[in-house]
Coordinates of C-alpha atoms in Angstrom, one line a residue:
Chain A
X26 CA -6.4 25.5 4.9
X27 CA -6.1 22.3 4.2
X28 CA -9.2 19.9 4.7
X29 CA -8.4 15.6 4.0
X30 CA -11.6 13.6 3.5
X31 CA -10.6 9.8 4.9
X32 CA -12.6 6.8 5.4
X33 CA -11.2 3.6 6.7
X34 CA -13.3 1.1 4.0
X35 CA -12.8 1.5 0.1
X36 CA -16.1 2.2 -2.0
X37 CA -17.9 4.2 1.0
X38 CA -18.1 7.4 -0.8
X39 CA -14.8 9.3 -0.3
X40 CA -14.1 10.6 -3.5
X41 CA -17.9 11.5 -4.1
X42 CA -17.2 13.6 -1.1
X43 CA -14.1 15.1 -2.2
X44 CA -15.3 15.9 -5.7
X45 CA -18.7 17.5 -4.9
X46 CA -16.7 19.5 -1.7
X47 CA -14.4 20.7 -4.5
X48 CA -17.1 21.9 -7.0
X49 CA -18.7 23.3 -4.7
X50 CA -16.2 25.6 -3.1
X51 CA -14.8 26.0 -6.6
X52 CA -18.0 28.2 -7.6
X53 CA -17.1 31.2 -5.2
X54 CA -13.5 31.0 -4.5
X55 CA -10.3 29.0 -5.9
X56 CA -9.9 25.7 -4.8
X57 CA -7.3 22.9 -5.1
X58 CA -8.5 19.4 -5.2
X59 CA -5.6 17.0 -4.8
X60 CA -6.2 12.9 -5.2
X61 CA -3.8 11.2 -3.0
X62 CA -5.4 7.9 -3.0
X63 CA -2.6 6.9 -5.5
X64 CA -2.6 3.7 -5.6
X65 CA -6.3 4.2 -7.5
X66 CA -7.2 7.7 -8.4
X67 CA -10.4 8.5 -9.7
X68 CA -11.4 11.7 -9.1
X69 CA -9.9 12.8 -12.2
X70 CA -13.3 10.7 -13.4
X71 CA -15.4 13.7 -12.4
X72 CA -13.3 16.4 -13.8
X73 CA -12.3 15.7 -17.8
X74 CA -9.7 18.3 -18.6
X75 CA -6.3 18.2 -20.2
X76 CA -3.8 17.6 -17.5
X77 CA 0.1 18.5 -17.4
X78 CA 2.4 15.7 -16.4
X79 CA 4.9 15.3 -14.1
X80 CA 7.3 12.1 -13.6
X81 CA 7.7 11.0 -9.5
X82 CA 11.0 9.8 -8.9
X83 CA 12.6 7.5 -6.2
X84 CA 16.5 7.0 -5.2
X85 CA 17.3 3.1 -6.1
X86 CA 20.7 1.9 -4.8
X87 CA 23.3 0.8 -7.5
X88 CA 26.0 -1.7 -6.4
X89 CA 29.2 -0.7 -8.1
X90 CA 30.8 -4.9 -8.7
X91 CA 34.0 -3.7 -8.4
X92 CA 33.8 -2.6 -5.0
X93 CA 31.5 -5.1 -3.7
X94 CA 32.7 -8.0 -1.9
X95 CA 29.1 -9.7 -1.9
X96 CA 29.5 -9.5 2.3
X97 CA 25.6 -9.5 2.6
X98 CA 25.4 -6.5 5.1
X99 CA 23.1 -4.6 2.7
X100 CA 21.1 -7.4 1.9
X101 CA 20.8 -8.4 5.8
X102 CA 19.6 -4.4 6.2
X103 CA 16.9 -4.4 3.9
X104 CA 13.8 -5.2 5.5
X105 CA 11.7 -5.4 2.0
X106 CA 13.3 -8.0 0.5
X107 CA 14.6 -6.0 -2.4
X108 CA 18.1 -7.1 -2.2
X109 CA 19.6 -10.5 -2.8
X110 CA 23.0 -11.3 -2.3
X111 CA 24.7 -14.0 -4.6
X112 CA 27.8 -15.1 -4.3
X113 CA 29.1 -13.3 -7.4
X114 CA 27.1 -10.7 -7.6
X115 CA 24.0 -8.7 -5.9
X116 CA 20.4 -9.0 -7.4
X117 CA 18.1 -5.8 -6.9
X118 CA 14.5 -5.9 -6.8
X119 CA 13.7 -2.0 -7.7
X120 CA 10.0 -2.4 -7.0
X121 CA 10.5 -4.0 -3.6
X122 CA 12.9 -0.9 -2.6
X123 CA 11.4 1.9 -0.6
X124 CA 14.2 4.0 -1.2
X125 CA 15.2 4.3 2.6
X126 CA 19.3 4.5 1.6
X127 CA 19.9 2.0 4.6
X128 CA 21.5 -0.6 2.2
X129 CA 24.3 2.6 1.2
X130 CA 25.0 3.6 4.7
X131 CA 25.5 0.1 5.7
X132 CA 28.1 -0.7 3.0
X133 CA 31.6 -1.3 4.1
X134 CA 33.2 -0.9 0.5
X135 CA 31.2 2.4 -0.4
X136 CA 29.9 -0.1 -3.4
X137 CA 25.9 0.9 -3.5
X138 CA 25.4 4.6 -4.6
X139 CA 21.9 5.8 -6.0
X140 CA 19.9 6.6 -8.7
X141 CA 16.1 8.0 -9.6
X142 CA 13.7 5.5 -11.5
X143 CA 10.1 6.8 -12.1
X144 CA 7.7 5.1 -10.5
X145 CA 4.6 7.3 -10.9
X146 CA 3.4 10.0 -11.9
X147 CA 1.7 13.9 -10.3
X148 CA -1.6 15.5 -13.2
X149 CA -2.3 18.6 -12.9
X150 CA -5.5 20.0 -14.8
X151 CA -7.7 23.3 -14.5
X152 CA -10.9 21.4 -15.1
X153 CA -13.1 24.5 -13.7
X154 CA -12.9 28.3 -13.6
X155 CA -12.0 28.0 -9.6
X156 CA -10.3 24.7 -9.6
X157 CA -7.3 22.8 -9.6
X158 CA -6.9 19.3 -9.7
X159 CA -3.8 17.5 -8.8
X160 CA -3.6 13.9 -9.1
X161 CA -1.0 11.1 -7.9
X162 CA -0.6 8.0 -9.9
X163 CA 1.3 5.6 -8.5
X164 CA 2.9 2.9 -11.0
X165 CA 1.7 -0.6 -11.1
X166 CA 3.2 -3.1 -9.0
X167 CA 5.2 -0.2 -7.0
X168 CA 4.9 0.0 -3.2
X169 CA 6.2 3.6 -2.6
X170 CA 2.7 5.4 -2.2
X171 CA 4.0 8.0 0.4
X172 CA 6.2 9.5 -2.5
X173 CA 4.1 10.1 -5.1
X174 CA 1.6 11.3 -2.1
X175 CA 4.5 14.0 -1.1
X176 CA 4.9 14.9 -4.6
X177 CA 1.3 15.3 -5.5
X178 CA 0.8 17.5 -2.1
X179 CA 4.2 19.4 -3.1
X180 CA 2.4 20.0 -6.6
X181 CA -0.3 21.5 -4.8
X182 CA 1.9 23.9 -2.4
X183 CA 0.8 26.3 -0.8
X184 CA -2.7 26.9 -2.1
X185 CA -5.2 28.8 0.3
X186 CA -7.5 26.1 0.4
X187 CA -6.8 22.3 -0.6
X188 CA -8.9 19.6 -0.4
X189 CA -7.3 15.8 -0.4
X190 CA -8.8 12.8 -0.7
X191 CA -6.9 9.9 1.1
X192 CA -6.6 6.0 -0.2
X193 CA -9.2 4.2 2.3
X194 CA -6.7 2.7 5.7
X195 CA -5.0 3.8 7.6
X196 CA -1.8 3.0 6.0
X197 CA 1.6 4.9 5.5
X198 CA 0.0 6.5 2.5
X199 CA -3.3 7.9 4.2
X200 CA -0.6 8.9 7.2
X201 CA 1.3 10.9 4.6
X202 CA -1.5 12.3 3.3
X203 CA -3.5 13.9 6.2
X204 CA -0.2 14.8 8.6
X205 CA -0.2 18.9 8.9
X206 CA -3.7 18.8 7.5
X207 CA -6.5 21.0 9.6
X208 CA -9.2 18.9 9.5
X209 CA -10.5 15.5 8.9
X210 CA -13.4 14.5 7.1
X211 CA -14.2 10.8 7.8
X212 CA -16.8 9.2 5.4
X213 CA -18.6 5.7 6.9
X214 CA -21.4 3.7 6.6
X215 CA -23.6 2.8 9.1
X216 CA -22.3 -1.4 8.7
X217 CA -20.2 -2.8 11.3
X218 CA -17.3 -2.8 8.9
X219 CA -17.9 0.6 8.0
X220 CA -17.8 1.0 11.7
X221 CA -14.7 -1.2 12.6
X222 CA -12.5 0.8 10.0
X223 CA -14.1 4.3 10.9
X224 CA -12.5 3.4 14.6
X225 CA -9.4 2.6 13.0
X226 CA -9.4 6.0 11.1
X227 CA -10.4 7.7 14.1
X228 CA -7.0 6.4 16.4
X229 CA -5.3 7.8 13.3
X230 CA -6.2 11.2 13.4
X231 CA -6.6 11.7 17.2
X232 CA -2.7 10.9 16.8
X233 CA -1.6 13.3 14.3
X234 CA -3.7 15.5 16.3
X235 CA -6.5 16.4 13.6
X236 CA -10.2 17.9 14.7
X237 CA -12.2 15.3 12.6
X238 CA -15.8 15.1 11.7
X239 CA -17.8 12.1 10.1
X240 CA -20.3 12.0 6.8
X241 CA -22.3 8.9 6.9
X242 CA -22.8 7.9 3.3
X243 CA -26.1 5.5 2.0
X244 CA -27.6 5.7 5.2
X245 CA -30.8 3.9 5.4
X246 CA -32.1 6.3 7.9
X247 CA -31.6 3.7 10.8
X248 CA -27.6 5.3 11.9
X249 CA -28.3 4.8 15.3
X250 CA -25.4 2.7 15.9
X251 CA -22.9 5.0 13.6
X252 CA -24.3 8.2 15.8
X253 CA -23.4 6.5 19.2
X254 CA -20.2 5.7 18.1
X255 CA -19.5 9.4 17.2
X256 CA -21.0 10.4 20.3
X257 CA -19.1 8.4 22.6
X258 CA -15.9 9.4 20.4
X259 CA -17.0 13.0 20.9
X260 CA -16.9 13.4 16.8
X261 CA -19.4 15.7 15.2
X262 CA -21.9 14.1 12.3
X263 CA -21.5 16.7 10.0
X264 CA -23.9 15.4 7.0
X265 CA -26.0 12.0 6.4
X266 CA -26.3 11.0 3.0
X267 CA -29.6 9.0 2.4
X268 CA -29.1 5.7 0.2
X269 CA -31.1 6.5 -3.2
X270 CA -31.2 5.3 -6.7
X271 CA -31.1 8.5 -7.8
X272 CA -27.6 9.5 -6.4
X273 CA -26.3 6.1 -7.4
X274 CA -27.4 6.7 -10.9
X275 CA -25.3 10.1 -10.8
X276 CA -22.9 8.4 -9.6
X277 CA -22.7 5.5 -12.0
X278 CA -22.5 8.1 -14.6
X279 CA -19.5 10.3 -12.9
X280 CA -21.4 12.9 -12.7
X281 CA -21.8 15.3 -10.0
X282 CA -24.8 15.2 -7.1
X283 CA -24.2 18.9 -6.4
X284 CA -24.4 19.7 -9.9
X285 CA -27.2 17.3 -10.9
X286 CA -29.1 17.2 -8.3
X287 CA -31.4 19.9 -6.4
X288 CA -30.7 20.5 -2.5
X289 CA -26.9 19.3 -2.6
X290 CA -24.9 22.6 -3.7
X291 CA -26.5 23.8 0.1
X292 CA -25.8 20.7 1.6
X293 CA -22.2 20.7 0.6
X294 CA -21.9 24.0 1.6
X295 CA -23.2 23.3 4.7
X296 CA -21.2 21.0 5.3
X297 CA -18.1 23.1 4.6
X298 CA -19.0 25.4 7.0
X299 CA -20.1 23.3 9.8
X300 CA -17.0 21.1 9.3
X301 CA -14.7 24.2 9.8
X302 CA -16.9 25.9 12.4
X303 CA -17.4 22.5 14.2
X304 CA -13.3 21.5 14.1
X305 CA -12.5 25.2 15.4
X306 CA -10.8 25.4 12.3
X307 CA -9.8 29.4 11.6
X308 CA -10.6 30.1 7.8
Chain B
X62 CA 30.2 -34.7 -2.9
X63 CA 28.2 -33.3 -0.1
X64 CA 25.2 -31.8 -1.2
X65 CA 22.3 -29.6 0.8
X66 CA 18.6 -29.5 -0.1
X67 CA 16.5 -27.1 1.4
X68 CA 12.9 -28.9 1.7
X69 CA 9.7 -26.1 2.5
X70 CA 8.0 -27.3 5.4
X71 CA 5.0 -27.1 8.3
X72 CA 7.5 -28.5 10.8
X73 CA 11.0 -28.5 11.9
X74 CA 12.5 -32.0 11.2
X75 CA 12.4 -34.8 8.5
X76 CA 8.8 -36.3 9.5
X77 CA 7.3 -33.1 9.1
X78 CA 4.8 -32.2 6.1
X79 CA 6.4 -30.5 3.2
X80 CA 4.6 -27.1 2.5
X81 CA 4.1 -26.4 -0.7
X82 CA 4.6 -22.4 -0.3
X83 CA 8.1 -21.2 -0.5
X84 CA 8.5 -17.9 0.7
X85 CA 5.7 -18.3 3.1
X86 CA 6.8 -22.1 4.5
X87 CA 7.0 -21.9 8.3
X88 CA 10.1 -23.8 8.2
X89 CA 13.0 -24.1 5.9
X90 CA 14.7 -28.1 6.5
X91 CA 17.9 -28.2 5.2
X92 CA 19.2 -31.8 4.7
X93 CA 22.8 -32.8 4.6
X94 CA 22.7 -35.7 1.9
X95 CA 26.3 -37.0 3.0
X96 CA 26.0 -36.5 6.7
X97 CA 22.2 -37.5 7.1
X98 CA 21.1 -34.6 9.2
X99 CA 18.5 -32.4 9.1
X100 CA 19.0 -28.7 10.3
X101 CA 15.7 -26.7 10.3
X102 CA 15.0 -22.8 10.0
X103 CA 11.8 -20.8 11.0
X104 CA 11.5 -19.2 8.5
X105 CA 11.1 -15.2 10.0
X106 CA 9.4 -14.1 6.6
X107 CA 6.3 -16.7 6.9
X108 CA 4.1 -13.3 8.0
X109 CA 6.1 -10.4 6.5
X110 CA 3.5 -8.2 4.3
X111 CA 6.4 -8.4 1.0
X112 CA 9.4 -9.1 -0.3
X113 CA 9.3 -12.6 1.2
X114 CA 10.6 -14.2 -2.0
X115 CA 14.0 -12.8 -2.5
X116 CA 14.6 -13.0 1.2
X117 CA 13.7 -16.5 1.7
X118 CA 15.9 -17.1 -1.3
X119 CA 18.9 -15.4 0.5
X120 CA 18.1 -17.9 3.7
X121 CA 18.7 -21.4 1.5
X122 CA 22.0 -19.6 0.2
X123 CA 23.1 -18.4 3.3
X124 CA 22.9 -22.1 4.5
X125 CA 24.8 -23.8 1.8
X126 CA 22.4 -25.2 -0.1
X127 CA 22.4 -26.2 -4.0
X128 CA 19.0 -27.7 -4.6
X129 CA 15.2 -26.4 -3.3
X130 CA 12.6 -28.6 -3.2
X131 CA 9.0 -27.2 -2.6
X132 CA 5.5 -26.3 -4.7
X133 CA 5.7 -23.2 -5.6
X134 CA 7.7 -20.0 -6.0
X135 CA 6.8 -16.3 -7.0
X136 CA 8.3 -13.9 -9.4
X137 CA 10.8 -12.5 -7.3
X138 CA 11.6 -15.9 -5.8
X139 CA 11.9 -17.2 -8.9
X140 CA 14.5 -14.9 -10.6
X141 CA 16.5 -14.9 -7.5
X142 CA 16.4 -19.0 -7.9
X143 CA 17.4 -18.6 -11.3
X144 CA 20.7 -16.3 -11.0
X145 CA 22.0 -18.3 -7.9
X146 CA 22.0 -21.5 -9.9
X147 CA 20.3 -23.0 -7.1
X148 CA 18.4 -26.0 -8.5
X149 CA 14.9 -25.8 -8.1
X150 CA 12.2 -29.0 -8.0
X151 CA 8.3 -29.3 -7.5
X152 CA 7.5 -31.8 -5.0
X153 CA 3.4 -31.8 -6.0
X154 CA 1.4 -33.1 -3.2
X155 CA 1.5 -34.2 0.0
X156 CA 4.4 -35.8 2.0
X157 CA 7.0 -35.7 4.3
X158 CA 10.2 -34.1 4.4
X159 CA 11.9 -37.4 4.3
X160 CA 10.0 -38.5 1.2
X161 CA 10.5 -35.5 -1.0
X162 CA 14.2 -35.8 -0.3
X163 CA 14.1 -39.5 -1.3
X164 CA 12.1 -38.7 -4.3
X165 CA 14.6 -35.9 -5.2
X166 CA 17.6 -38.1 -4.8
X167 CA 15.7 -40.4 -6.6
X168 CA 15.0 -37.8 -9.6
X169 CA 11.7 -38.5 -9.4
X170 CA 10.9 -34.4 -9.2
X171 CA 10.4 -32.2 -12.1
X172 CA 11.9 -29.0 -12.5
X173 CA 10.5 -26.0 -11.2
X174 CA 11.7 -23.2 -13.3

């Protein structure tokens, strides 16, 4: 099974999710917890352990300047900006490319062939008895996030139960990561931008066709608002996380609340099942 | 020797504001010095998410011209600007498109790059 914990705004408690969820499950069966918010992983932060490394490649055209004519149609193709055509020669902007081949097909001379060129990077680590942590790091100043998403989901294959925590958006990176997932755990706040982006999240998932539920992190106890939306969005609340200086301090630390903290091991677990029981999600 | 400068700006024509973006410039003027004219360009990039520098760059080849005159250019922008040879001036503060082409011809404008 494979379970994606999303949230539309950065810094609402995603990964804290993720990475108790995973310690959690990790105590009575094997679990792979894979970070595919690339672009800034940290839930490596909560598991220290020696990691093996794996380069992510991308194809990059290469214009051969004895075929080209400098006729423009590849630089007239690409939509990112990546290449310029001179009038001598053709200038290539690899970390404007998203490797979509389009400037090679379009090429009347057969001039542009293609290479690989790293541009991030898949961890793997065994941090815990029962776990697996795989980790996408996407190299500064790159835009390709979907590929090093594939390849960090590819390094996780076809584990029992996987756990992936998405960049915040709704972008093509957090599409790539929760397409063919089972279920969707959306983390908010009760704040109306917590609430704008949760919305957002929400029209994502009900596309790819994802049961979703919703964790409302550092709620103040007043969620009434958050609770309407998910009722009139028919989406379960699956687990309220009170605000407290305590869990912040935990937190701050990058330590664990399930492991530091007394009452969270069952409320994660809780969680787990009511999220797959709630989703109609067969274990 | 006829020579076109492309001129960032707000507006389509001469009397319009120079903007001092360049990748992001609503409209590219390109001025004919010998002829006189004007020919503007919306620039289709002004509100692309990336890549707006290289392709803005390819727009003031594509139409002919030699010399840029805006504020500012990027990275990308500016290594593109550099291997076309295209000659590249700050026009610093406010004006029209009209002036900054008079205080180009005039060499009143440093270089960019």
């Amino acid at each position: 099974m494979k379970i994606v914990v999303a949230s539309g705004k950065g810094g609402t408690g995603k990964t804290m999710v993720a990475a108790n969820l995973g310690y959690v499950l990790s105590r009575d069966r094997e679990v792979a917890l894979v970070d595919c918010d690339v672009e800034e992983p940290n839930l490596h932060l909560f598991f220290p352990a020696e990691t093996v490394d794996e380069a992510v490649t991308a194809e990059n055209p290469v214009f051969d300047p004895a075929l080209c004519t400098q006729c423009g149609a590849c630089g007239k193709f690409c939509r990112y900006g990546a290449i310029t055509v001179l009038r001598d020669r053709v200038l290539f902007f690899a970390e404007l490319c998203h490797s979509c081949g389009g400037c090679r097909i379009v090429c009347p001379e057969g001039a542009v062939t293609e290479t690989g060129r790293a541009i991030g990077k898949v961890s793997t680590a065994h941090p815990l008895p029962g776990l697996t942590l795989v980790s996408g790091f996407l190299n500064e100043g790159e835009v390709q996030a979907p590929g090093v998403v594939r390849a960090a989901r590819a390094a996780a294959g076809e584990h029992p139960l996987i756990i992936q925590d998405a960049s915040p958006g709704v972008a093509c990176a957090v599409i790539e990561t929760i397409t063919g997932c089972d279920l969707c755990i959306l983390v908010t706040e009760s704040t109306p931008s917590g609430l704008h982006d949760l919305a957002l999240a929400v029209e994502a998932v009900r596309m790819l066709s994802i049961p979703a539920g919703v964790v409302i992190n550092r709620s103040d106890g007043r969620d009434e608002v958050a609770t309407a939306f998910c009722r009139e969005h028919d989406l379960p609340v699956l687990m309220t996380i009170p605000f407290g200086r305590e869990i912040a301090a935990v937190q701050n630390r990058g330590g664990l609340v399930a492991r530091d903290l007394p009452g969270f091991t069952e409320k994660f677990s809780a969680l787990y099942a009511d999220a797959v029981r709630l989703c109609g999600v067969k274990e | 020797m006829s020579l076109i400068v492309c001129i960032t700006a707000d507006g389509p024509d001469s009397g319009a504001q120079v903007q001092p973006r360049f990748g992001r410039a609503p409209y590219f003027v390109f001025a004919d010095t010998e002829k006189g004219t004007f020919e503007a360009v919306k620039n289709p990039f002004a509100d692309a998410q990336g890549g707006v520098g290289p392709r803005a760059v390819q727009t003031v080849l594509d139409h002919g011209a030699t010399a840029l005159v805006t504020g500012q250019v990027g990275g990308n922008a500016a290594s593109a600007i550099q291997a076309s040879g295209i000659r590249a001036c700050a026009f610093k503060g406010q004006g029209t498109v009209s002036a900054a082409l008079a205080a180009f011809l005039a060499g009143e404008l440093p270089s960019l790059l």
